[in-house]
Amino acid sequence: YQAILQAFGDERTDITNKIVGAMSAMMGGTLKKESLKELFDTKEKIKWKQGEETDFTTTFTGPNDQKYEINITSLEWLNLPDSAIIAAGKLLPDEANEMFTDGQGYHVEFRDVKKGKGITGLGGSDSAKIFGIVINAIVDKMKREKAELVFFSAKEASRKELYKTMAPLIASKMGMKQVNNGTYYFLYKD
Protein backbone atom coordinates (compact mmCIF):
# COMPACT_ATOMS: atom_id res chain seq x y z
CA TYR A 1 0.00 0.00 0.00
CA GLN A 2 2.72 2.45 0.94
CA ALA A 3 4.69 1.58 -2.20
CA ILE A 4 1.64 2.48 -4.28
CA LEU A 5 1.30 5.84 -2.57
CA GLN A 6 4.99 6.57 -3.07
CA ALA A 7 4.74 5.58 -6.74
CA PHE A 8 2.03 8.20 -7.26
CA GLY A 9 4.09 10.87 -5.49
CA ASP A 10 2.55 14.32 -5.79
CA GLU A 11 -0.47 13.01 -7.68
CA ARG A 12 -1.98 11.49 -4.56
CA THR A 13 -4.73 13.19 -2.61
CA ASP A 14 -6.80 12.29 0.40
CA ILE A 15 -9.42 10.84 -1.94
CA THR A 16 -6.76 8.80 -3.74
CA ASN A 17 -5.53 7.47 -0.39
CA LYS A 18 -9.05 6.38 0.56
CA ILE A 19 -9.66 4.79 -2.83
CA VAL A 20 -6.34 2.93 -2.72
CA GLY A 21 -7.29 1.53 0.67
CA ALA A 22 -10.83 0.59 -0.37
CA MET A 23 -9.73 -1.00 -3.63
CA SER A 24 -6.94 -2.85 -1.87
CA ALA A 25 -9.39 -4.25 0.67
CA MET A 26 -11.85 -5.24 -2.07
CA MET A 27 -9.08 -7.09 -3.90
CA GLY A 28 -8.01 -9.12 -0.92
CA GLY A 29 -5.32 -6.73 0.26
CA THR A 30 -3.27 -6.64 -2.93
CA LEU A 31 -3.40 -3.80 -5.36
CA LYS A 32 -0.82 -3.15 -8.02
CA LYS A 33 0.03 0.32 -9.28
CA GLU A 34 -1.32 -0.69 -12.71
CA SER A 35 -4.71 -1.55 -11.19
CA LEU A 36 -5.01 1.82 -9.51
CA LYS A 37 -4.01 3.64 -12.68
CA GLU A 38 -6.70 1.66 -14.55
CA LEU A 39 -9.28 2.84 -12.04
CA PHE A 40 -8.56 6.43 -12.98
CA ASP A 41 -7.78 5.98 -16.68
CA THR A 42 -9.91 3.13 -18.05
CA LYS A 43 -12.50 4.42 -20.46
CA GLU A 44 -14.79 2.68 -22.88
CA LYS A 45 -16.55 4.24 -25.82
CA ILE A 46 -20.01 4.50 -24.31
CA LYS A 47 -23.13 5.00 -26.36
CA TRP A 48 -26.00 6.23 -24.27
CA LYS A 49 -29.60 5.72 -25.34
CA GLN A 50 -33.04 6.52 -24.00
CA GLY A 51 -34.10 3.77 -21.61
CA GLU A 52 -37.62 2.45 -21.19
CA GLU A 53 -37.78 3.68 -17.59
CA THR A 54 -34.64 5.83 -17.51
CA ASP A 55 -33.38 8.98 -19.15
CA PHE A 56 -30.10 7.39 -20.18
CA THR A 57 -28.92 3.79 -20.27
CA THR A 58 -25.88 2.01 -21.59
CA THR A 59 -24.39 -1.45 -21.48
CA PHE A 60 -20.79 -2.50 -21.93
CA THR A 61 -18.86 -5.73 -21.75
CA GLY A 62 -16.18 -5.73 -19.08
CA PRO A 63 -12.74 -7.29 -19.38
CA ASN A 64 -14.19 -10.36 -17.64
CA ASP A 65 -16.66 -10.79 -20.56
CA GLN A 66 -19.65 -9.95 -18.34
CA LYS A 67 -22.18 -7.34 -19.39
CA TYR A 68 -22.78 -4.32 -17.18
CA GLU A 69 -25.47 -1.66 -17.33
CA ILE A 70 -25.51 1.94 -16.15
CA ASN A 71 -28.87 3.68 -15.77
CA ILE A 72 -29.33 7.39 -15.14
CA THR A 73 -32.81 8.67 -14.32
CA SER A 74 -33.99 12.22 -13.73
CA LEU A 75 -35.13 12.64 -10.13
CA GLU A 76 -38.37 14.18 -11.40
CA TRP A 77 -39.48 10.72 -12.63
CA LEU A 78 -38.66 8.83 -9.44
CA ASN A 79 -40.98 8.10 -6.57
CA LEU A 80 -38.39 8.78 -3.89
CA PRO A 81 -38.80 6.94 -0.58
CA ASP A 82 -39.43 9.06 2.50
CA SER A 83 -36.11 7.89 3.94
CA ALA A 84 -34.23 9.44 0.97
CA ILE A 85 -36.10 12.74 1.37
CA ILE A 86 -35.34 12.78 5.12
CA ALA A 87 -31.66 11.96 4.47
CA ALA A 88 -31.42 14.74 1.88
CA GLY A 89 -32.91 17.20 4.36
CA LYS A 90 -30.35 16.25 7.00
CA LEU A 91 -27.28 16.03 4.74
CA LEU A 92 -27.67 18.57 1.95
CA PRO A 93 -27.36 22.35 2.22
CA ASP A 94 -30.68 24.14 1.69
CA GLU A 95 -30.20 24.95 -2.01
CA ALA A 96 -29.15 21.39 -2.93
CA ASN A 97 -31.95 19.93 -0.82
CA GLU A 98 -34.47 22.13 -2.62
CA MET A 99 -33.13 20.88 -5.97
CA PHE A 100 -33.46 17.28 -4.74
CA THR A 101 -37.04 17.66 -3.49
CA ASP A 102 -37.97 19.53 -6.69
CA GLY A 103 -36.72 16.60 -8.79
CA GLN A 104 -33.72 18.41 -10.24
CA GLY A 105 -30.77 16.07 -10.65
CA TYR A 106 -30.13 12.45 -11.51
CA HIS A 107 -30.24 9.04 -9.86
CA VAL A 108 -27.51 6.65 -11.01
CA GLU A 109 -27.49 2.84 -10.88
CA PHE A 110 -24.87 0.34 -12.00
CA ARG A 111 -25.38 -3.41 -12.23
CA ASP A 112 -24.16 -6.68 -13.63
CA VAL A 113 -26.77 -7.60 -16.26
CA LYS A 114 -26.89 -11.29 -15.20
CA LYS A 115 -26.50 -10.90 -11.45
CA GLY A 116 -28.56 -7.75 -11.02
CA LYS A 117 -27.51 -5.18 -8.47
CA GLY A 118 -25.20 -7.58 -6.65
CA ILE A 119 -21.58 -6.76 -7.46
CA THR A 120 -19.76 -9.45 -5.53
CA GLY A 121 -17.26 -11.67 -7.25
CA LEU A 122 -15.23 -8.88 -8.84
CA GLY A 123 -11.56 -9.00 -8.12
CA GLY A 124 -8.10 -8.26 -9.37
CA SER A 125 -7.46 -5.85 -12.16
CA ASP A 126 -10.86 -6.59 -13.77
CA SER A 127 -12.65 -4.76 -10.96
CA ALA A 128 -10.38 -1.73 -11.33
CA LYS A 129 -11.04 -1.65 -15.08
CA ILE A 130 -14.80 -2.04 -14.62
CA PHE A 131 -14.96 0.66 -11.93
CA GLY A 132 -12.84 2.90 -14.14
CA ILE A 133 -15.21 2.44 -17.06
CA VAL A 134 -18.27 3.09 -14.88
CA ILE A 135 -16.80 6.12 -13.11
CA ASN A 136 -15.60 7.75 -16.33
CA ALA A 137 -18.88 7.03 -18.14
CA ILE A 138 -20.92 8.60 -15.34
CA VAL A 139 -18.62 11.62 -15.07
CA ASP A 140 -18.60 12.21 -18.84
CA LYS A 141 -22.40 11.92 -19.15
CA MET A 142 -23.19 14.03 -16.10
CA LYS A 143 -20.79 16.75 -17.29
CA ARG A 144 -22.49 16.80 -20.70
CA GLU A 145 -25.87 17.10 -19.00
CA LYS A 146 -24.50 19.86 -16.75
CA ALA A 147 -25.77 17.97 -13.70
CA GLU A 148 -25.69 19.90 -10.46
CA LEU A 149 -26.95 17.03 -8.29
CA VAL A 150 -26.30 13.29 -8.59
CA PHE A 151 -27.85 10.70 -6.27
CA PHE A 152 -26.97 7.06 -5.56
CA SER A 153 -28.85 4.73 -3.22
CA ALA A 154 -27.62 1.47 -1.72
CA LYS A 155 -29.21 -1.23 0.40
CA GLU A 156 -26.88 -4.19 -0.17
CA ALA A 157 -23.52 -4.28 1.63
CA SER A 158 -21.59 -4.72 -1.64
CA ARG A 159 -23.33 -1.75 -3.19
CA LYS A 160 -22.64 0.41 -0.11
CA GLU A 161 -18.94 -0.43 -0.39
CA LEU A 162 -18.97 0.36 -4.11
CA TYR A 163 -20.65 3.75 -3.69
CA LYS A 164 -18.50 4.58 -0.67
CA THR A 165 -15.53 4.21 -3.02
CA MET A 166 -17.05 5.67 -6.19
CA ALA A 167 -18.98 8.69 -4.87
CA PRO A 168 -15.97 10.73 -3.65
CA LEU A 169 -14.06 10.05 -6.85
CA ILE A 170 -16.98 11.04 -9.09
CA ALA A 171 -17.58 14.14 -6.96
CA SER A 172 -13.92 15.10 -7.23
CA LYS A 173 -13.85 14.62 -11.00
CA MET A 174 -17.01 16.73 -11.37
CA GLY A 175 -16.02 19.50 -8.97
CA MET A 176 -18.83 18.56 -6.60
CA LYS A 177 -19.16 17.99 -2.89
CA GLN A 178 -20.29 14.63 -1.57
CA VAL A 179 -22.28 13.66 1.51
CA ASN A 180 -23.81 10.34 2.49
CA ASN A 181 -25.32 8.37 5.33
CA GLY A 182 -24.11 4.96 4.12
CA THR A 183 -27.34 4.32 2.21
CA TYR A 184 -27.91 7.53 0.27
CA TYR A 185 -25.07 9.29 -1.55
CA PHE A 186 -25.52 12.88 -2.74
CA LEU A 187 -23.11 14.73 -5.02
CA TYR A 188 -23.87 18.41 -5.51
CA LYS A 189 -22.44 21.66 -6.84
CA ASP A 190 -21.75 24.13 -4.10
mmCIF file of C-alpha atoms in Angstrom, residues 8-148:
data_model
loop_
_atom_site.group_PDB
_atom_site.id
_atom_site.type_symbol
_atom_site.label_atom_id
_atom_site.label_comp_id
_atom_site.label_asym_id
_atom_site.label_seq_id
_atom_site.Cartn_x
_atom_site.Cartn_y
_atom_site.Cartn_z
ATOM 1 C CA PHE A 8 2.033 8.204 -7.262
ATOM 2 C CA GLY A 9 4.093 10.875 -5.487
ATOM 3 C CA ASP A 10 2.551 14.325 -5.793
ATOM 4 C CA GLU A 11 -0.474 13.013 -7.683
ATOM 5 C CA ARG A 12 -1.980 11.495 -4.558
ATOM 6 C CA THR A 13 -4.729 13.188 -2.614
ATOM 7 C CA ASP A 14 -6.796 12.291 0.400
ATOM 8 C CA ILE A 15 -9.422 10.838 -1.945
ATOM 9 C CA THR A 16 -6.757 8.797 -3.740
ATOM 10 C CA ASN A 17 -5.532 7.470 -0.387
ATOM 11 C CA LYS A 18 -9.047 6.383 0.557
ATOM 12 C CA ILE A 19 -9.656 4.785 -2.830
ATOM 13 C CA VAL A 20 -6.345 2.929 -2.716
ATOM 14 C CA GLY A 21 -7.288 1.530 0.675
ATOM 15 C CA ALA A 22 -10.829 0.588 -0.366
ATOM 16 C CA MET A 23 -9.733 -0.997 -3.632
ATOM 17 C CA SER A 24 -6.936 -2.852 -1.871
ATOM 18 C CA ALA A 25 -9.390 -4.251 0.668
ATOM 19 C CA MET A 26 -11.852 -5.237 -2.069
ATOM 20 C CA MET A 27 -9.083 -7.088 -3.895
ATOM 21 C CA GLY A 28 -8.014 -9.117 -0.916
ATOM 22 C CA GLY A 29 -5.318 -6.734 0.259
ATOM 23 C CA THR A 30 -3.275 -6.642 -2.928
ATOM 24 C CA LEU A 31 -3.395 -3.798 -5.359
ATOM 25 C CA LYS A 32 -0.817 -3.154 -8.019
ATOM 26 C CA LYS A 33 0.033 0.317 -9.283
ATOM 27 C CA GLU A 34 -1.318 -0.695 -12.706
ATOM 28 C CA SER A 35 -4.708 -1.550 -11.189
ATOM 29 C CA LEU A 36 -5.011 1.825 -9.505
ATOM 30 C CA LYS A 37 -4.008 3.640 -12.684
ATOM 31 C CA GLU A 38 -6.700 1.659 -14.555
ATOM 32 C CA LEU A 39 -9.282 2.843 -12.045
ATOM 33 C CA PHE A 40 -8.558 6.435 -12.981
ATOM 34 C CA ASP A 41 -7.781 5.980 -16.678
ATOM 35 C CA THR A 42 -9.914 3.134 -18.046
ATOM 36 C CA LYS A 43 -12.498 4.422 -20.465
ATOM 37 C CA GLU A 44 -14.785 2.680 -22.878
ATOM 38 C CA LYS A 45 -16.553 4.235 -25.818
ATOM 39 C CA ILE A 46 -20.015 4.502 -24.311
ATOM 40 C CA LYS A 47 -23.129 5.001 -26.361
ATOM 41 C CA TRP A 48 -26.001 6.234 -24.267
ATOM 42 C CA LYS A 49 -29.603 5.718 -25.342
ATOM 43 C CA GLN A 50 -33.041 6.520 -23.997
ATOM 44 C CA GLY A 51 -34.099 3.773 -21.610
ATOM 45 C CA GLU A 52 -37.622 2.448 -21.186
ATOM 46 C CA GLU A 53 -37.778 3.675 -17.588
ATOM 47 C CA THR A 54 -34.640 5.832 -17.507
ATOM 48 C CA ASP A 55 -33.383 8.979 -19.146
ATOM 49 C CA PHE A 56 -30.099 7.390 -20.182
ATOM 50 C CA THR A 57 -28.924 3.788 -20.272
ATOM 51 C CA THR A 58 -25.880 2.007 -21.590
ATOM 52 C CA THR A 59 -24.395 -1.447 -21.482
ATOM 53 C CA PHE A 60 -20.795 -2.502 -21.925
ATOM 54 C CA THR A 61 -18.861 -5.728 -21.753
ATOM 55 C CA GLY A 62 -16.184 -5.730 -19.081
ATOM 56 C CA PRO A 63 -12.745 -7.286 -19.384
ATOM 57 C CA ASN A 64 -14.188 -10.360 -17.636
ATOM 58 C CA ASP A 65 -16.664 -10.791 -20.565
ATOM 59 C CA GLN A 66 -19.648 -9.948 -18.339
ATOM 60 C CA LYS A 67 -22.182 -7.336 -19.390
ATOM 61 C CA TYR A 68 -22.779 -4.318 -17.184
ATOM 62 C CA GLU A 69 -25.468 -1.656 -17.326
ATOM 63 C CA ILE A 70 -25.507 1.942 -16.152
ATOM 64 C CA ASN A 71 -28.870 3.682 -15.771
ATOM 65 C CA ILE A 72 -29.328 7.392 -15.143
ATOM 66 C CA THR A 73 -32.807 8.668 -14.321
ATOM 67 C CA SER A 74 -33.994 12.217 -13.732
ATOM 68 C CA LEU A 75 -35.130 12.640 -10.130
ATOM 69 C CA GLU A 76 -38.371 14.178 -11.396
ATOM 70 C CA TRP A 77 -39.477 10.716 -12.634
ATOM 71 C CA LEU A 78 -38.657 8.832 -9.440
ATOM 72 C CA ASN A 79 -40.976 8.101 -6.572
ATOM 73 C CA LEU A 80 -38.394 8.784 -3.885
ATOM 74 C CA PRO A 81 -38.796 6.939 -0.582
ATOM 75 C CA ASP A 82 -39.429 9.064 2.499
ATOM 76 C CA SER A 83 -36.112 7.890 3.943
ATOM 77 C CA ALA A 84 -34.231 9.441 0.972
ATOM 78 C CA ILE A 85 -36.096 12.738 1.373
ATOM 79 C CA ILE A 86 -35.340 12.784 5.118
ATOM 80 C CA ALA A 87 -31.659 11.958 4.467
ATOM 81 C CA ALA A 88 -31.418 14.743 1.883
ATOM 82 C CA GLY A 89 -32.915 17.198 4.365
ATOM 83 C CA LYS A 90 -30.350 16.253 6.996
ATOM 84 C CA LEU A 91 -27.281 16.029 4.738
ATOM 85 C CA LEU A 92 -27.665 18.571 1.947
ATOM 86 C CA PRO A 93 -27.358 22.350 2.222
ATOM 87 C CA ASP A 94 -30.679 24.140 1.689
ATOM 88 C CA GLU A 95 -30.202 24.950 -2.005
ATOM 89 C CA ALA A 96 -29.146 21.394 -2.935
ATOM 90 C CA ASN A 97 -31.954 19.927 -0.824
ATOM 91 C CA GLU A 98 -34.467 22.134 -2.621
ATOM 92 C CA MET A 99 -33.126 20.876 -5.974
ATOM 93 C CA PHE A 100 -33.463 17.282 -4.735
ATOM 94 C CA THR A 101 -37.037 17.657 -3.489
ATOM 95 C CA ASP A 102 -37.974 19.534 -6.690
ATOM 96 C CA GLY A 103 -36.724 16.597 -8.795
ATOM 97 C CA GLN A 104 -33.721 18.410 -10.243
ATOM 98 C CA GLY A 105 -30.773 16.073 -10.647
ATOM 99 C CA TYR A 106 -30.134 12.450 -11.513
ATOM 100 C CA HIS A 107 -30.237 9.040 -9.861
ATOM 101 C CA VAL A 108 -27.505 6.649 -11.013
ATOM 102 C CA GLU A 109 -27.492 2.839 -10.884
ATOM 103 C CA PHE A 110 -24.870 0.341 -12.001
ATOM 104 C CA ARG A 111 -25.376 -3.411 -12.230
ATOM 105 C CA ASP A 112 -24.155 -6.685 -13.628
ATOM 106 C CA VAL A 113 -26.768 -7.598 -16.262
ATOM 107 C CA LYS A 114 -26.894 -11.290 -15.205
ATOM 108 C CA LYS A 115 -26.501 -10.898 -11.448
ATOM 109 C CA GLY A 116 -28.564 -7.754 -11.024
ATOM 110 C CA LYS A 117 -27.510 -5.177 -8.472
ATOM 111 C CA GLY A 118 -25.200 -7.576 -6.645
ATOM 112 C CA ILE A 119 -21.581 -6.765 -7.458
ATOM 113 C CA THR A 120 -19.761 -9.445 -5.531
ATOM 114 C CA GLY A 121 -17.259 -11.668 -7.251
ATOM 115 C CA LEU A 122 -15.233 -8.883 -8.835
ATOM 116 C CA GLY A 123 -11.563 -9.005 -8.123
ATOM 117 C CA GLY A 124 -8.097 -8.260 -9.368
ATOM 118 C CA SER A 125 -7.460 -5.845 -12.159
ATOM 119 C CA ASP A 126 -10.860 -6.592 -13.768
ATOM 120 C CA SER A 127 -12.651 -4.761 -10.959
ATOM 121 C CA ALA A 128 -10.384 -1.730 -11.328
ATOM 122 C CA LYS A 129 -11.044 -1.649 -15.083
ATOM 123 C CA ILE A 130 -14.798 -2.045 -14.617
ATOM 124 C CA PHE A 131 -14.958 0.659 -11.930
ATOM 125 C CA GLY A 132 -12.841 2.904 -14.139
ATOM 126 C CA ILE A 133 -15.211 2.442 -17.059
ATOM 127 C CA VAL A 134 -18.274 3.095 -14.880
ATOM 128 C CA ILE A 135 -16.800 6.118 -13.112
ATOM 129 C CA ASN A 136 -15.597 7.751 -16.328
ATOM 130 C CA ALA A 137 -18.883 7.028 -18.141
ATOM 131 C CA ILE A 138 -20.919 8.603 -15.337
ATOM 132 C CA VAL A 139 -18.624 11.624 -15.072
ATOM 133 C CA ASP A 140 -18.604 12.205 -18.837
ATOM 134 C CA LYS A 141 -22.395 11.917 -19.147
ATOM 135 C CA MET A 142 -23.190 14.033 -16.105
ATOM 136 C CA LYS A 143 -20.787 16.749 -17.287
ATOM 137 C CA ARG A 144 -22.488 16.800 -20.699
ATOM 138 C CA GLU A 145 -25.867 17.096 -18.998
ATOM 139 C CA LYS A 146 -24.503 19.864 -16.751
ATOM 140 C CA ALA A 147 -25.771 17.966 -13.702
ATOM 141 C CA GLU A 148 -25.688 19.897 -10.455
#
